[in-house]
PDB file of C-alpha atoms and ligand atoms in Angstrom:
ATOM      1  CA  UNK A 514      87.197 104.219 117.438  1.00  0.00           C
ATOM      2  CA  UNK A 515      84.694 105.959 115.219  1.00  0.00           C
ATOM      3  CA  UNK A 516      84.946 109.393 113.646  1.00  0.00           C
ATOM      4  CA  UNK A 517      83.682 111.295 110.633  1.00  0.00           C
ATOM      5  CA  UNK A 518      86.418 109.900 108.357  1.00  0.00           C
ATOM      6  CA  UNK A 519      85.630 106.306 109.424  1.00  0.00           C
ATOM      7  CA  UNK A 520      82.058 107.072 108.369  1.00  0.00           C
ATOM      8  CA  UNK A 521      83.238 108.426 105.010  1.00  0.00           C
ATOM      9  CA  UNK A 522      85.238 105.204 104.473  1.00  0.00           C
ATOM     10  CA  UNK A 523      82.140 103.121 105.211  1.00  0.00           C
ATOM     11  CA  UNK A 524      80.147 105.224 102.747  1.00  0.00           C
ATOM     12  CA  UNK A 525      77.782 106.553 105.412  1.00  0.00           C
ATOM     13  CA  UNK A 526      78.767 110.141 104.641  1.00  0.00           C
ATOM     14  CA  UNK A 527      79.382 111.323 101.081  1.00  0.00           C
ATOM     15  CA  UNK A 528      82.791 112.513  99.970  1.00  0.00           C
ATOM     16  CA  UNK A 529      84.245 113.847  96.745  1.00  0.00           C
ATOM     17  CA  UNK A 530      86.695 111.041  96.011  1.00  0.00           C
ATOM     18  CA  UNK A 531      90.016 111.726  94.324  1.00  0.00           C
ATOM     19  CA  UNK A 532      91.728 108.351  94.838  1.00  0.00           C
ATOM     20  CA  UNK A 533      91.023 104.983  96.426  1.00  0.00           C
ATOM     21  CA  UNK A 534      92.813 101.666  96.865  1.00  0.00           C
ATOM     22  CA  UNK A 535      92.657  98.888  99.459  1.00  0.00           C
ATOM     23  CA  UNK A 536      94.465 100.916 102.120  1.00  0.00           C
ATOM     24  CA  UNK A 537      94.121 104.584 101.283  1.00  0.00           C
ATOM     25  CA  UNK A 538      91.360 107.043 100.437  1.00  0.00           C
ATOM     26  CA  UNK A 539      91.745 110.618  99.219  1.00  0.00           C
ATOM     27  CA  UNK A 540      88.908 113.120  98.917  1.00  0.00           C
ATOM     28  CA  UNK A 541      88.415 116.867  98.651  1.00  0.00           C
ATOM     29  CA  UNK A 542      88.464 118.736 101.931  1.00  0.00           C
ATOM     30  CA  UNK A 543      85.004 120.190 102.507  1.00  0.00           C
ATOM     31  CA  UNK A 544      86.557 123.573 103.356  1.00  0.00           C
ATOM     32  CA  UNK A 545      88.659 123.951 100.132  1.00  0.00           C
ATOM     33  CA  UNK A 546      91.173 126.249 101.794  1.00  0.00           C
ATOM     34  CA  UNK A 547      92.518 126.573  98.279  1.00  0.00           C
ATOM     35  CA  UNK A 548      91.065 125.026  95.111  1.00  0.00           C
ATOM     36  CA  UNK A 549      91.958 121.326  95.089  1.00  0.00           C
ATOM     37  CA  UNK A 550      92.695 121.010  98.833  1.00  0.00           C
ATOM     38  CA  UNK A 551      92.683 117.237  99.334  1.00  0.00           C
ATOM     39  CA  UNK A 552      92.816 114.948 102.363  1.00  0.00           C
ATOM     40  CA  UNK A 553      94.595 111.586 102.242  1.00  0.00           C
ATOM     41  CA  UNK A 554      93.703 109.043 104.926  1.00  0.00           C
ATOM     42  CA  UNK A 555      94.375 105.401 105.776  1.00  0.00           C
ATOM     43  CA  UNK A 556      91.245 103.267 105.641  1.00  0.00           C
ATOM     44  CA  UNK A 557      92.202 101.624 108.890  1.00  0.00           C
ATOM     45  CA  UNK A 558      91.758 103.941 111.827  1.00  0.00           C
ATOM     46  CA  UNK A 559      94.793 105.501 113.481  1.00  0.00           C
ATOM     47  CA  UNK A 560      94.407 108.604 115.600  1.00  0.00           C
ATOM     48  CA  UNK A 561      97.230 110.518 113.992  1.00  0.00           C
ATOM     49  CA  UNK A 562     100.535 110.431 112.101  1.00  0.00           C
ATOM     50  CA  UNK A 563     102.520 109.450 115.189  1.00  0.00           C
ATOM     51  CA  UNK A 564     100.408 106.411 116.015  1.00  0.00           C
ATOM     52  CA  UNK A 565     100.202 105.139 112.412  1.00  0.00           C
ATOM     53  CA  UNK A 566     102.498 102.187 111.566  1.00  0.00           C
ATOM     54  CA  UNK A 567     105.279 103.088 109.146  1.00  0.00           C
ATOM     55  CA  UNK A 568     104.063 100.839 106.320  1.00  0.00           C
ATOM     56  CA  UNK A 569     100.626 102.477 106.253  1.00  0.00           C
ATOM     57  CA  UNK A 570     102.074 105.948 106.760  1.00  0.00           C
ATOM     58  CA  UNK A 571     104.301 105.417 103.718  1.00  0.00           C
ATOM     59  CA  UNK A 572     101.304 104.431 101.601  1.00  0.00           C
ATOM     60  CA  UNK A 573      99.428 107.561 102.684  1.00  0.00           C
ATOM     61  CA  UNK A 574     102.378 109.818 101.864  1.00  0.00           C
ATOM     62  CA  UNK A 575     102.927 108.076  98.542  1.00  0.00           C
ATOM     63  CA  UNK A 576      99.386 109.030  97.537  1.00  0.00           C
ATOM     64  CA  UNK A 577      99.846 112.547  98.961  1.00  0.00           C
ATOM     65  CA  UNK A 578     102.902 112.991  96.753  1.00  0.00           C
ATOM     66  CA  UNK A 579     101.018 111.869  93.652  1.00  0.00           C
ATOM     67  CA  UNK A 580      98.145 114.229  94.408  1.00  0.00           C
ATOM     68  CA  UNK A 581     100.553 117.113  94.951  1.00  0.00           C
ATOM     69  CA  UNK A 582     102.145 116.334  91.592  1.00  0.00           C
ATOM     70  CA  UNK A 583      98.703 116.279  89.951  1.00  0.00           C
ATOM     71  CA  UNK A 584      97.774 119.619  91.525  1.00  0.00           C
ATOM     72  CA  UNK A 585     100.920 121.138  90.082  1.00  0.00           C
ATOM     73  CA  UNK A 586     100.364 119.491  86.683  1.00  0.00           C
ATOM     74  CA  UNK A 587      96.708 120.242  86.045  1.00  0.00           C
ATOM     75  CA  UNK A 588      95.422 122.879  88.472  1.00  0.00           C
ATOM     76  CA  UNK A 589      98.057 125.483  87.794  1.00  0.00           C
ATOM     77  CA  UNK A 590      99.370 125.354  91.355  1.00  0.00           C
ATOM     78  CA  UNK A 591     102.769 126.936  91.808  1.00  0.00           C
ATOM     79  CA  UNK A 592     103.473 125.083  95.061  1.00  0.00           C
ATOM     80  CA  UNK A 593     101.916 122.707  97.577  1.00  0.00           C
ATOM     81  CA  UNK A 594     101.754 122.501 101.355  1.00  0.00           C
ATOM     82  CA  UNK A 595     101.785 119.022 102.880  1.00  0.00           C
ATOM     83  CA  UNK A 596     100.456 119.173 106.400  1.00  0.00           C
ATOM     84  CA  UNK A 597      99.451 116.739 109.094  1.00  0.00           C
ATOM     85  CA  UNK A 598      98.336 117.931 112.516  1.00  0.00           C
ATOM     86  CA  UNK A 599      98.845 115.822 115.634  1.00  0.00           C
ATOM     87  CA  UNK A 600      96.470 116.458 118.523  1.00  0.00           C
ATOM     88  CA  UNK A 601      94.280 119.433 119.311  1.00  0.00           C
ATOM     89  CA  UNK A 602      97.136 121.601 120.489  1.00  0.00           C
ATOM     90  CA  UNK A 603      98.555 121.390 116.944  1.00  0.00           C
ATOM     91  CA  UNK A 604      95.200 122.075 115.282  1.00  0.00           C
ATOM     92  CA  UNK A 605      93.931 118.532 114.703  1.00  0.00           C
ATOM     93  CA  UNK A 606      90.137 118.552 114.713  1.00  0.00           C
ATOM     94  CA  UNK A 607      89.400 115.107 113.235  1.00  0.00           C
ATOM     95  CA  UNK A 608      91.154 112.400 115.218  1.00  0.00           C
ATOM     96  CA  UNK A 609      91.801 110.096 112.253  1.00  0.00           C
ATOM     97  CA  UNK A 610      95.240 110.380 110.659  1.00  0.00           C
ATOM     98  CA  UNK A 611      95.054 112.556 107.570  1.00  0.00           C
ATOM     99  CA  UNK A 612      97.442 114.450 105.354  1.00  0.00           C
ATOM    100  CA  UNK A 613      96.363 117.773 103.868  1.00  0.00           C
ATOM    101  CA  UNK A 614      97.597 118.381 100.319  1.00  0.00           C
ATOM    102  CA  UNK A 615      97.017 122.092  99.745  1.00  0.00           C
ATOM    103  CA  UNK A 616      97.856 123.565  96.344  1.00  0.00           C
ATOM    104  CA  UNK A 617      99.208 127.096  96.398  1.00  0.00           C
ATOM    105  CA  UNK A 618      98.533 129.680  93.717  1.00  0.00           C
ATOM    106  CA  UNK A 619      99.842 133.145  93.016  1.00  0.00           C
ATOM    107  CA  UNK A 620      97.386 135.388  94.895  1.00  0.00           C
ATOM    108  CA  UNK A 621      93.623 135.046  95.227  1.00  0.00           C
ATOM    109  CA  UNK A 622      93.964 132.171  97.657  1.00  0.00           C
ATOM    110  CA  UNK A 623      91.799 131.119 100.551  1.00  0.00           C
ATOM    111  CA  UNK A 624      92.731 131.577 104.152  1.00  0.00           C
ATOM    112  CA  UNK A 625      95.744 129.316 104.464  1.00  0.00           C
ATOM    113  CA  UNK A 626      98.734 130.813 106.217  1.00  0.00           C
ATOM    114  CA  UNK A 627     101.670 129.302 108.001  1.00  0.00           C
ATOM    115  CA  UNK A 628     103.615 131.579 110.271  1.00  0.00           C
ATOM    116  CA  UNK A 629     106.623 130.094 111.979  1.00  0.00           C
ATOM    117  CA  UNK A 630     107.847 132.742 114.316  1.00  0.00           C
ATOM    118  CA  UNK A 631     111.321 132.162 115.664  1.00  0.00           C
ATOM    119  CA  UNK A 632     112.052 132.727 119.318  1.00  0.00           C
ATOM    120  CA  UNK A 633     115.093 133.776 121.283  1.00  0.00           C
ATOM    121  CA  UNK A 634     117.251 130.652 121.536  1.00  0.00           C
ATOM    122  CA  UNK A 635     119.978 132.179 123.676  1.00  0.00           C
ATOM    123  CA  UNK A 636     118.678 130.398 126.794  1.00  0.00           C
ATOM    124  CA  UNK A 637     118.451 127.028 125.055  1.00  0.00           C
ATOM    125  CA  UNK A 638     121.174 124.423 125.024  1.00  0.00           C
ATOM    126  CA  UNK A 639     120.700 123.438 121.380  1.00  0.00           C
ATOM    127  CA  UNK A 640     123.458 120.776 121.210  1.00  0.00           C
ATOM    128  CA  UNK A 641     121.968 119.145 124.327  1.00  0.00           C
ATOM    129  CA  UNK A 642     118.457 119.350 122.839  1.00  0.00           C
ATOM    130  CA  UNK A 643     119.669 117.697 119.628  1.00  0.00           C
ATOM    131  CA  UNK A 644     121.553 115.031 121.583  1.00  0.00           C
ATOM    132  CA  UNK A 645     118.469 114.201 123.696  1.00  0.00           C
ATOM    133  CA  UNK A 646     116.278 113.871 120.608  1.00  0.00           C
ATOM    134  CA  UNK A 647     118.916 111.854 118.813  1.00  0.00           C
ATOM    135  CA  UNK A 648     119.164 109.444 121.730  1.00  0.00           C
ATOM    136  CA  UNK A 649     115.391 109.060 121.863  1.00  0.00           C
ATOM    137  CA  UNK A 650     115.088 107.965 118.221  1.00  0.00           C
ATOM    138  CA  UNK A 651     118.013 105.567 118.219  1.00  0.00           C
TER     139      UNK A 651
HETATM  140  P1  AMP B 615      92.446 118.951 110.880  1.00  0.00           P
HETATM  141  O1  AMP B 615      92.041 120.289 111.442  1.00  0.00           O
HETATM  142  O2  AMP B 615      93.880 118.859 110.486  1.00  0.00           O
HETATM  143  O3  AMP B 615      91.991 117.820 111.781  1.00  0.00           O
HETATM  144  O4  AMP B 615      91.651 118.820 109.519  1.00  0.00           O
HETATM  145  C1  AMP B 615      90.388 118.284 109.412  1.00  0.00           C
HETATM  146  C2  AMP B 615      89.843 118.682 108.068  1.00  0.00           C
HETATM  147  O5  AMP B 615      88.729 117.863 107.777  1.00  0.00           O
HETATM  148  C3  AMP B 615      89.362 120.137 107.982  1.00  0.00           C
HETATM  149  O6  AMP B 615      90.135 120.821 106.999  1.00  0.00           O
HETATM  150  C4  AMP B 615      87.899 120.002 107.574  1.00  0.00           C
HETATM  151  O7  AMP B 615      87.502 120.972 106.646  1.00  0.00           O
HETATM  152  C5  AMP B 615      87.845 118.613 106.977  1.00  0.00           C
HETATM  153  N1  AMP B 615      86.561 117.942 107.036  1.00  0.00           N
HETATM  154  C6  AMP B 615      85.754 117.797 108.119  1.00  0.00           C
HETATM  155  N2  AMP B 615      84.653 117.113 107.776  1.00  0.00           N
HETATM  156  C7  AMP B 615      84.760 116.795 106.463  1.00  0.00           C
HETATM  157  C8  AMP B 615      83.947 116.085 105.536  1.00  0.00           C
HETATM  158  N3  AMP B 615      82.778 115.551 105.871  1.00  0.00           N
HETATM  159  N4  AMP B 615      84.380 115.964 104.262  1.00  0.00           N
HETATM  160  C9  AMP B 615      85.571 116.498 103.888  1.00  0.00           C
HETATM  161  N5  AMP B 615      86.379 117.171 104.715  1.00  0.00           N
HETATM  162  C10 AMP B 615      85.991 117.324 105.990  1.00  0.00           C
END
């Protein structure tokens, strides 16, 4: 599998590096949705969060947490969104697992918006839904 982030890891495409170790790379998102918007990726290719082994996923999120803390400490961010998209239907455009760390400021931001619109749940059997999911993860 080869994608634009694999090419960044190999140094074939430039990136604005924020952090690097043996397993993880973090660099500024080219779009800078807000100032400091950073992507954290595993160096080994996995298509997305769901297909990434837990050990690697934990390393990626550990770095994401540290970057979020740094954004709060030195960029004046008042909050942070941590986001990872899985598959095109969920907005994933680069098929290499990555975590967005997006600092949030008071006003004057870029175009980032999350709208979670609730729906009518009266026709849903929520206890059954929860039980099915619970069974599937155990
Ligand atoms: P997603 O839509 O969750 O797959 O996010 C992919 C992100 O990768 C987008 O926010 C892009 O702006 C970003 N991106 C694409 N190409 C590059 C690049 N060469 N360097 C840095 N960020 C990139």
